[in-house]
C-alpha atoms as one frame of an Amber mdcrd trajectory, in Angstrom:
protein
   0.000   0.000   0.000   1.332   3.425  -0.917   0.675   6.871   0.538  -2.049
   9.181  -0.666  -1.629  11.502  -3.633  -3.755  14.536  -2.800  -4.898  17.579
  -4.756  -7.860  19.660  -3.683 -10.885  17.503  -2.919  -9.473  14.339  -4.520
  -6.947  11.853  -3.190  -5.926   8.406  -4.385  -3.574   5.580  -3.495  -2.616
   2.132  -4.649  -3.766  -0.477  -2.136  -1.988  -3.577  -3.460  -2.949  -6.330
  -5.859  -3.500  -3.823  -8.653  -6.236  -1.963  -6.739  -6.614   1.815  -6.470
  -8.719   3.668  -3.911 -10.022   7.173  -4.617 -11.699   9.531  -2.127 -13.577
  12.695  -3.075 -14.517  15.110  -0.284 -17.918  16.789  -0.385 -21.078  16.148
  -2.378 -23.007  18.039  -5.015 -26.172  17.039  -6.848 -24.528  18.107 -10.115
 -22.921  14.828 -11.186 -21.261  16.548 -14.159 -19.044  18.337 -11.585 -17.182
  15.106 -10.776 -15.907  14.216 -14.253 -13.563  17.221 -14.725 -12.583  17.220
 -11.031 -11.381  13.604 -11.036 -10.083  13.700 -14.610  -7.840  16.702 -13.857
  -6.555  15.021 -10.709  -5.432  11.976 -12.677  -4.063  14.077 -15.550  -2.022
  16.434 -13.360  -1.245  14.612 -10.092  -1.428  10.830 -10.425   1.897   9.029
 -10.747   0.661   5.584  -9.717  -0.577   2.606 -11.723  -1.379   3.250 -15.362
  -4.225   1.998 -17.532  -4.262  -1.760 -17.890  -6.130  -4.289 -19.980  -8.404
  -6.979 -18.582 -11.599  -6.886 -16.577 -12.139  -4.639 -13.563 -14.426  -4.397
 -10.568 -15.472  -0.865  -9.592 -17.165  -0.020  -6.297 -18.565   3.472  -5.765
 -19.971   4.443  -2.372 -21.521   7.858  -1.815 -21.718   8.726   1.900 -24.053
  11.501   3.010 -24.882  13.269   6.269 -28.583  13.763   6.983 -31.054  13.302
   4.155 -29.554  11.808   0.972 -29.063  14.304  -1.865 -31.277  14.078  -4.927
 -28.719  12.461  -7.176 -29.094   9.720  -9.763 -26.475   7.144  -8.859 -26.289
   5.880 -12.442 -25.282   9.372 -13.623 -22.705   9.615 -10.838 -21.226   6.252
 -11.854 -21.041   7.265 -15.525 -19.279  10.559 -14.719 -16.732   8.827 -12.477
 -16.059   5.978 -14.925 -15.526   8.513 -17.719 -13.098  10.449 -15.494 -10.841
   7.472 -14.691 -11.027   5.901 -18.152  -7.601   6.073 -19.743  -5.884   6.263
 -16.355  -6.828   3.054 -14.518  -8.324   1.103 -17.430  -8.464   1.812 -21.157
 -12.227   1.702 -21.667 -15.236   1.397 -19.389 -16.294  -1.702 -21.344 -13.592
  -3.415 -19.212 -15.789  -2.982 -16.122 -17.119  -6.486 -15.476 -18.595  -5.663
 -12.045 -20.025  -2.322 -10.933 -21.447  -1.607  -7.480 -22.906   1.832  -6.746
 -24.253   2.486  -3.275 -25.605   5.412  -1.256 -25.425   5.245   2.536 -25.299
   7.472   5.638 -21.819   8.359   6.859 -19.855  10.647   9.154 -18.763  12.887
   6.257 -20.030  13.721   2.802 -17.684  11.928   0.456 -17.394   9.451  -2.371
 -15.242   6.314  -2.138 -14.149   4.525  -5.303 -12.235   1.262  -5.439 -10.982
  -0.071  -8.769  -9.599  -3.615  -8.705  -8.797  -6.343 -11.186 -11.944  -8.465
 -11.526 -11.712 -11.892  -9.981 -14.963 -13.830 -10.508 -16.289 -16.056  -7.775
């Protein structure tokens, strides 16, 4: 496991076994906000693992405080997958497993874990 690379509201680290964890602080109902935010982080700051071939598992967890925001999770997932495409995998057609979840938390943030897909 490596240390965090941080820039603004986004931070990421390699967690071993080809996995990468990404944290985004804060929430907005405008899912289009996340694509340029995360894309620019990977373009300017990320020096970790590069795009690979093969199948991937992607888990996205949006944590909220109080009432959940009015946000379509499918739009959030699409924006985030588009942002990391070309950096962690070549194309989002490589995503063999996708989990998107909304749950209460201590802070408003989004967790993303991208791992090589291992069926079973």
